[in-house]
Coordinates of C-alpha atoms in Angstrom, one line a residue:
M12 CA 90.7 -225.7 -56.9
P13 CA 91.4 -222.0 -57.7
Y14 CA 88.6 -219.8 -56.5
A15 CA 87.5 -216.9 -58.8
R16 CA 87.2 -213.7 -56.9
R17 CA 83.5 -212.8 -57.1
L18 CA 81.2 -210.6 -55.2
I19 CA 77.6 -209.5 -56.1
V20 CA 76.9 -206.0 -54.8
C21 CA 73.4 -204.6 -54.4
A22 CA 72.6 -201.4 -56.3
M23 CA 72.7 -199.3 -53.1
A24 CA 75.9 -200.9 -51.7
L25 CA 79.0 -199.0 -51.2
T26 CA 82.4 -200.0 -52.6
M27 CA 84.3 -202.8 -50.8
P28 CA 85.1 -203.2 -48.0
S29 CA 82.5 -200.8 -46.7
L30 CA 79.7 -202.9 -48.2
A31 CA 76.1 -202.0 -47.5
S32 CA 73.9 -204.9 -46.4
C33 CA 71.3 -206.3 -48.8
S34 CA 68.2 -208.1 -47.5
A35 CA 66.4 -211.0 -49.0
P36 CA 62.6 -211.5 -48.6
N37 CA 62.1 -212.9 -45.1
P38 CA 65.3 -214.9 -44.9
Q39 CA 64.7 -215.9 -41.3
S40 CA 61.6 -217.9 -42.3
L41 CA 63.9 -220.5 -44.0
V42 CA 65.9 -221.2 -40.8
P43 CA 64.7 -224.4 -39.1
Q44 CA 64.1 -224.0 -35.4
S45 CA 66.0 -227.2 -34.7
A46 CA 69.3 -225.8 -35.9
R47 CA 71.6 -224.8 -33.1
T48 CA 74.9 -223.0 -32.6
E49 CA 76.9 -224.7 -29.8
V50 CA 80.4 -223.6 -30.8
R51 CA 83.4 -225.3 -29.2
R52 CA 86.9 -224.1 -29.2
A53 CA 88.8 -224.7 -32.4
R54 CA 91.7 -227.1 -32.3
G55 CA 93.8 -224.3 -33.8
L56 CA 95.8 -223.1 -36.7
G57 CA 98.4 -225.3 -38.4
P58 CA 101.6 -224.8 -40.4
I59 CA 102.1 -221.8 -42.7
V60 CA 103.1 -222.6 -46.3
K61 CA 105.4 -219.8 -47.6
P62 CA 106.7 -220.1 -51.2
K63 CA 110.4 -220.2 -51.8
V64 CA 109.8 -218.0 -54.9
P65 CA 107.7 -215.1 -53.5
G66 CA 104.4 -214.3 -55.2
E67 CA 100.7 -214.4 -55.1
I68 CA 99.4 -218.0 -54.9
L69 CA 97.3 -218.8 -58.0
G70 CA 95.5 -222.0 -56.9
F71 CA 96.5 -224.9 -54.8
D72 CA 95.3 -228.3 -53.6
I73 CA 96.4 -231.2 -51.3
D74 CA 96.3 -234.9 -51.7
Q75 CA 93.7 -236.5 -49.5
H76 CA 95.5 -239.8 -49.5
G77 CA 99.0 -238.7 -48.9
N78 CA 101.2 -235.9 -47.4
D79 CA 101.8 -233.7 -50.4
G80 CA 100.3 -230.5 -51.8
F81 CA 101.1 -228.1 -54.6
F82 CA 100.5 -224.6 -55.7
A83 CA 101.5 -222.1 -58.4
N84 CA 102.4 -218.4 -57.8
Y85 CA 103.1 -215.3 -59.7
Q86 CA 104.6 -211.9 -59.0
S87 CA 104.7 -208.8 -61.2
Q88 CA 107.8 -206.7 -60.7
R89 CA 109.2 -203.7 -62.5
S90 CA 112.2 -205.8 -63.5
G91 CA 109.9 -208.5 -65.0
D92 CA 107.3 -211.1 -63.9
T93 CA 108.3 -214.2 -61.9
Y94 CA 106.5 -217.5 -61.4
S95 CA 106.9 -220.8 -59.8
V96 CA 105.2 -224.2 -59.2
E97 CA 106.1 -225.7 -55.8
T98 CA 105.2 -228.8 -53.8
F99 CA 104.9 -228.9 -50.0
D100 CA 104.4 -231.2 -47.0
Q101 CA 100.9 -231.0 -45.5
R102 CA 102.3 -232.0 -42.0
T103 CA 105.0 -229.3 -41.7
G104 CA 104.1 -226.8 -44.4
K105 CA 107.7 -226.9 -45.7
I106 CA 108.4 -226.6 -49.4
T107 CA 109.6 -230.0 -50.7
K108 CA 110.5 -229.0 -54.2
V109 CA 110.5 -226.0 -56.5
V110 CA 109.2 -227.8 -59.6
V111 CA 109.7 -225.0 -62.1
K112 CA 110.4 -221.3 -61.8
G113 CA 111.3 -218.5 -64.2
A114 CA 110.2 -215.1 -65.6
N115 CA 107.6 -213.7 -68.0
R116 CA 105.4 -216.7 -68.0
S117 CA 102.3 -217.7 -66.0
F118 CA 101.1 -220.9 -64.2
S119 CA 98.0 -221.5 -62.2
A120 CA 97.1 -224.7 -60.2
Y121 CA 93.6 -226.2 -60.6
A122 CA 93.3 -229.4 -58.5
I123 CA 94.7 -232.7 -57.5
L124 CA 92.7 -235.5 -59.0
A125 CA 92.5 -239.2 -58.1
R126 CA 95.9 -241.0 -57.7
D127 CA 97.6 -237.7 -56.9
V128 CA 97.5 -236.3 -60.4
G129 CA 97.9 -232.5 -60.4
V130 CA 96.4 -230.2 -63.1
L131 CA 98.1 -226.9 -64.1
N132 CA 97.5 -224.1 -66.6
D133 CA 100.7 -223.2 -68.4
D134 CA 99.8 -220.1 -70.5
G135 CA 96.7 -221.8 -71.8
A136 CA 98.1 -225.4 -72.0
Y137 CA 96.8 -227.9 -69.5
K138 CA 99.8 -229.7 -67.9
L139 CA 99.8 -232.6 -65.6
M140 CA 102.0 -233.7 -62.6
N141 CA 101.7 -237.5 -62.3
P142 CA 102.0 -237.9 -59.4
V143 CA 102.4 -234.5 -57.6
K144 CA 104.5 -236.0 -54.8
R145 CA 107.4 -236.7 -57.3
G146 CA 107.5 -233.0 -58.3
N147 CA 107.6 -233.3 -62.0
I148 CA 105.5 -231.7 -64.8
N149 CA 105.3 -234.7 -67.1
G150 CA 102.0 -234.8 -68.9
L151 CA 99.5 -232.9 -71.0
W152 CA 95.7 -232.9 -71.1
T153 CA 94.1 -231.8 -74.4
P154 CA 90.4 -230.8 -74.2
P155 CA 88.0 -232.2 -76.8
M156 CA 87.4 -228.7 -78.1
A157 CA 88.6 -225.1 -77.7
F158 CA 87.9 -224.9 -73.9
L159 CA 88.7 -222.2 -71.4
L160 CA 88.8 -224.2 -68.1
Q161 CA 87.6 -222.3 -65.0
Q162 CA 86.8 -224.9 -62.3
I163 CA 87.5 -228.6 -61.6
A164 CA 85.1 -230.2 -59.1
E165 CA 86.7 -231.8 -56.0
N166 CA 87.0 -235.5 -56.6
Q167 CA 90.0 -237.7 -55.6
A168 CA 88.0 -241.0 -55.6
T169 CA 87.3 -241.8 -59.3
K170 CA 89.1 -241.2 -62.6
K171 CA 86.2 -239.3 -64.2
Q172 CA 86.5 -235.6 -63.4
L173 CA 83.9 -232.9 -63.8
M174 CA 85.1 -229.6 -65.3
F175 CA 83.4 -226.3 -66.0
G176 CA 84.5 -223.6 -68.5
Y177 CA 83.7 -221.8 -71.7
D178 CA 83.4 -223.1 -75.3
A179 CA 85.9 -220.8 -77.0
S180 CA 85.0 -222.2 -80.5
K181 CA 81.8 -220.1 -80.4
P182 CA 81.7 -216.2 -80.4
S183 CA 79.4 -216.2 -77.4
Q184 CA 81.7 -218.6 -75.5
P185 CA 78.8 -220.4 -73.8
T186 CA 79.3 -222.2 -70.5
T187 CA 80.1 -225.9 -70.9
L188 CA 80.8 -229.0 -68.7
I189 CA 83.3 -231.7 -69.6
A190 CA 83.5 -235.1 -67.9
A191 CA 87.1 -236.2 -68.5
D192 CA 89.5 -239.0 -67.7
V193 CA 92.6 -236.9 -68.1
L194 CA 95.1 -239.8 -68.1
R195 CA 93.3 -241.8 -70.7
G196 CA 92.5 -238.7 -72.8
T197 CA 88.7 -239.5 -73.0
S198 CA 86.0 -237.0 -72.3
K199 CA 82.4 -236.1 -72.8
V200 CA 81.2 -232.5 -73.6
I201 CA 77.9 -231.6 -71.8
P202 CA 76.2 -228.5 -73.1
L203 CA 74.4 -226.3 -70.5
D204 CA 71.1 -224.4 -70.5
Q205 CA 72.4 -220.8 -70.9
G206 CA 69.2 -219.5 -69.3
A207 CA 69.8 -221.3 -66.1
F208 CA 73.6 -221.8 -66.0
G209 CA 75.0 -219.2 -68.4
T210 CA 77.8 -216.8 -67.8
G211 CA 75.7 -214.2 -66.0
D212 CA 74.5 -216.8 -63.5
V213 CA 78.1 -217.3 -62.3
P214 CA 77.8 -221.1 -61.8
V215 CA 79.8 -223.3 -59.4
I216 CA 80.2 -227.0 -59.6
A217 CA 80.6 -230.1 -57.4
Q218 CA 80.8 -233.8 -58.1
D219 CA 79.2 -237.0 -56.6
P220 CA 81.5 -239.8 -57.6
A221 CA 79.3 -242.4 -55.8
T222 CA 76.5 -241.8 -58.3
N223 CA 78.5 -240.5 -61.2
Q224 CA 76.7 -237.2 -61.1
G225 CA 77.7 -233.6 -61.2
V226 CA 76.0 -230.7 -59.5
I227 CA 75.9 -227.2 -60.9
A228 CA 74.3 -224.2 -59.2
G229 CA 73.6 -220.7 -60.5
D230 CA 72.1 -217.5 -59.1
N231 CA 69.0 -217.6 -61.4
G232 CA 68.9 -213.9 -61.9
A233 CA 69.6 -212.8 -58.3
P234 CA 69.5 -211.1 -56.0
N235 CA 65.9 -211.9 -54.8
T236 CA 65.5 -215.3 -56.5
H237 CA 66.3 -218.8 -55.3
P238 CA 69.2 -220.4 -57.1
S239 CA 68.9 -223.0 -59.9
I240 CA 70.5 -226.4 -59.1
G241 CA 71.3 -228.9 -61.9
I242 CA 71.9 -232.6 -61.3
V243 CA 74.0 -233.9 -64.2
D244 CA 74.2 -237.5 -65.2
L245 CA 77.9 -237.7 -66.3
K246 CA 77.3 -240.7 -68.5
S247 CA 74.3 -239.5 -70.5
G248 CA 74.9 -235.8 -70.1
K249 CA 71.2 -235.3 -69.1
T250 CA 70.7 -232.4 -66.6
T251 CA 67.7 -232.2 -64.3
T252 CA 67.1 -228.7 -62.9
S253 CA 65.5 -227.9 -59.5
T254 CA 65.0 -224.7 -57.5
G255 CA 67.2 -224.4 -54.5
L256 CA 66.8 -222.4 -51.2
G257 CA 68.4 -219.1 -50.2
Y258 CA 68.8 -216.0 -52.2
G259 CA 71.4 -214.6 -54.5
L260 CA 74.8 -215.8 -55.9
V261 CA 75.9 -219.3 -54.9
N262 CA 79.4 -218.6 -53.6
G263 CA 80.4 -222.2 -52.9
I264 CA 79.2 -225.8 -53.2
A265 CA 80.5 -229.2 -52.3
V266 CA 79.1 -232.7 -52.1
D267 CA 79.2 -235.5 -49.5
P268 CA 79.0 -238.6 -51.7
K269 CA 78.5 -240.8 -48.7
A270 CA 75.2 -239.1 -47.7
G271 CA 74.3 -237.7 -51.2
V272 CA 74.1 -234.2 -49.7
A273 CA 75.3 -230.9 -51.2
C274 CA 76.3 -228.0 -49.0
M275 CA 76.2 -224.5 -50.5
T276 CA 76.3 -220.9 -49.5
T277 CA 74.1 -218.1 -50.8
E278 CA 75.2 -214.5 -50.6
I279 CA 72.2 -212.2 -50.2
D280 CA 70.8 -213.9 -47.1
A281 CA 74.1 -215.3 -45.6
G282 CA 72.5 -218.8 -46.0
V283 CA 74.0 -222.3 -45.8
E284 CA 71.9 -224.8 -47.7
F285 CA 71.9 -228.6 -47.3
F286 CA 70.3 -230.2 -50.4
D287 CA 69.5 -233.9 -50.8
L288 CA 70.5 -234.9 -54.3
K289 CA 68.2 -237.8 -54.5
T290 CA 65.0 -236.2 -53.2
R291 CA 65.9 -232.7 -54.4
T292 CA 64.8 -231.3 -51.1
G293 CA 66.6 -229.5 -48.3
F294 CA 66.8 -226.8 -45.7
E295 CA 68.6 -223.6 -45.0
V296 CA 70.3 -222.2 -41.9
Q297 CA 72.1 -218.9 -41.5
L298 CA 75.7 -218.4 -40.7
P299 CA 76.4 -217.3 -37.1
N300 CA 77.5 -213.7 -36.6
S301 CA 75.7 -212.8 -39.9
G302 CA 72.2 -211.5 -39.1
G303 CA 71.3 -212.3 -42.6
S304 CA 73.6 -209.7 -44.0
Q305 CA 75.3 -210.0 -47.4
I306 CA 78.6 -208.8 -46.2
R307 CA 78.7 -211.6 -43.6
S308 CA 77.7 -214.4 -46.0
G309 CA 79.7 -217.5 -46.7
S310 CA 82.2 -218.0 -49.5
G311 CA 83.8 -221.4 -50.5
V312 CA 82.9 -224.7 -48.8
A313 CA 84.4 -228.1 -48.4
M314 CA 82.7 -231.4 -47.4
D315 CA 84.2 -234.0 -45.1
P316 CA 82.3 -237.3 -45.9
V317 CA 84.3 -239.2 -43.3
H318 CA 82.8 -237.3 -40.5
G319 CA 79.7 -235.8 -42.1
L320 CA 80.8 -232.2 -41.9
C321 CA 80.7 -229.1 -44.0
L322 CA 83.4 -226.4 -43.6
I323 CA 82.3 -222.9 -44.6
A324 CA 84.6 -219.9 -45.2
Q325 CA 83.1 -216.6 -43.8
P326 CA 85.2 -213.6 -45.0
V327 CA 83.6 -211.2 -42.5
S328 CA 82.9 -212.9 -39.2
G329 CA 84.0 -210.4 -36.5
S330 CA 83.8 -206.7 -36.1
G331 CA 85.2 -204.8 -39.1
T332 CA 86.3 -206.6 -42.3
Q333 CA 89.7 -208.0 -41.1
A334 CA 88.4 -211.0 -39.2
S335 CA 87.5 -214.1 -41.1
A336 CA 86.5 -217.5 -39.9
I337 CA 85.9 -221.1 -41.0
W338 CA 82.8 -222.6 -39.6
V339 CA 82.3 -226.4 -39.1
A340 CA 78.7 -227.6 -39.3
D341 CA 77.1 -231.1 -39.3
E342 CA 74.7 -232.1 -42.1
K343 CA 71.7 -231.3 -39.8
G344 CA 72.7 -227.6 -39.9
N345 CA 74.2 -227.4 -36.4
F346 CA 77.3 -225.2 -36.1
L347 CA 79.9 -227.0 -34.0
E348 CA 83.1 -225.1 -34.3
E349 CA 84.5 -221.7 -35.3
I350 CA 88.1 -221.5 -36.5
T351 CA 89.5 -218.0 -36.4
G352 CA 92.8 -216.2 -37.1
F353 CA 92.2 -215.6 -40.8
N354 CA 91.9 -212.6 -43.1
F355 CA 90.5 -213.6 -46.5
W356 CA 87.9 -212.2 -48.9
F357 CA 85.1 -213.6 -51.0
G358 CA 86.1 -216.2 -53.6
I359 CA 88.3 -218.0 -51.0
G360 CA 87.4 -221.5 -49.6
P361 CA 89.0 -224.2 -47.5
V362 CA 90.7 -227.3 -48.9
I363 CA 90.7 -230.2 -46.5
N364 CA 92.1 -233.7 -45.8
P365 CA 89.2 -235.5 -44.1
A366 CA 91.2 -238.4 -42.9
R367 CA 93.4 -236.1 -40.9
R368 CA 90.8 -233.4 -40.1
T369 CA 93.2 -230.8 -41.4
G370 CA 93.1 -228.2 -44.2
F371 CA 94.6 -225.1 -45.7
V372 CA 93.2 -221.8 -46.9
L373 CA 94.7 -218.8 -48.8
N374 CA 95.6 -216.2 -46.2
P375 CA 95.9 -213.2 -45.6
R376 CA 94.4 -210.9 -48.1
P377 CA 94.9 -209.0 -50.3
S378 CA 98.0 -210.5 -51.7
Y379 CA 97.6 -214.2 -50.6
L380 CA 101.3 -214.9 -50.4
T381 CA 100.9 -217.8 -48.0
L382 CA 98.7 -220.8 -47.1
T383 CA 97.5 -221.1 -43.5
G384 CA 96.9 -224.6 -42.2
F385 CA 94.2 -225.5 -39.6
S386 CA 92.7 -228.5 -37.9
Y387 CA 89.0 -229.1 -37.0

């Protein structure tokens, strides 16, 4: 799904990228002694996806049960704005079709849902590609209310899809969840506690299709507070809120439905949290090469339920701000692998195909004109 570009900055921090470090209260006390870092050599980078119509990529996804992927892009030029929606082959990175292109219009890509259904934003209208691999925009999803869609939780297993956005029918535009079957046109609106998951808390969402639950996490007032974690019953709409680990903004969250475990990153302490959705307990470890520093914290994450792994994007991993990495950890908090060769910033996260142990990430910053493939 598209990642909003977000970064919480402490009051004494300098402007990006020379960001001063912010410290959480005793972050090391939350790191279990059993966690280890035995990093093996990464399998390497994969194909580069380069749009046929040049421009900044505004969202992309890949089909976890096939070979296809899609993205939207946009470029502002003095002669006029250009855009395109294109499909590509995961194995080679080659563009398979320019679905649509033109000028003075805007598309963004949200996600690929179950059965290879792609969701796009076409100047405020939510268009569908069913399926993506055929390369046609041939459907429309109409929300049950005036809805400004921001995030779609990763789920290619079931028809019901969790979405997060804003209720545009109210002047305050409160945050809202929708559980939708986009092909059938059915949906349920789930209001949120604005004190825990309002706009200022910058929530992120994930979905557990095995239990028909959603997960939402917000910063709970940050920077020196633990995040709020909401477990949402997508049938009843009831939300049960717990207090998480770590400190600060939750930059990324994903769920392993096989294990019922959520993996998320917190910004102030460079933490990675593993949270059991049934017991509502968990533990935290710190990203390698971070020293608990905000500037070296994690961004977006992806879960591989086939192999029980969490992949974490770390925008600043090496010396300086030009070296980014993707870390591979098991669900016990052990870091197994570091994949390097990237240059991305906060708001970016990996999209993976667990069956193949491959993925893609927007790279390099600041323009994000390509996708870089990798294996793990």
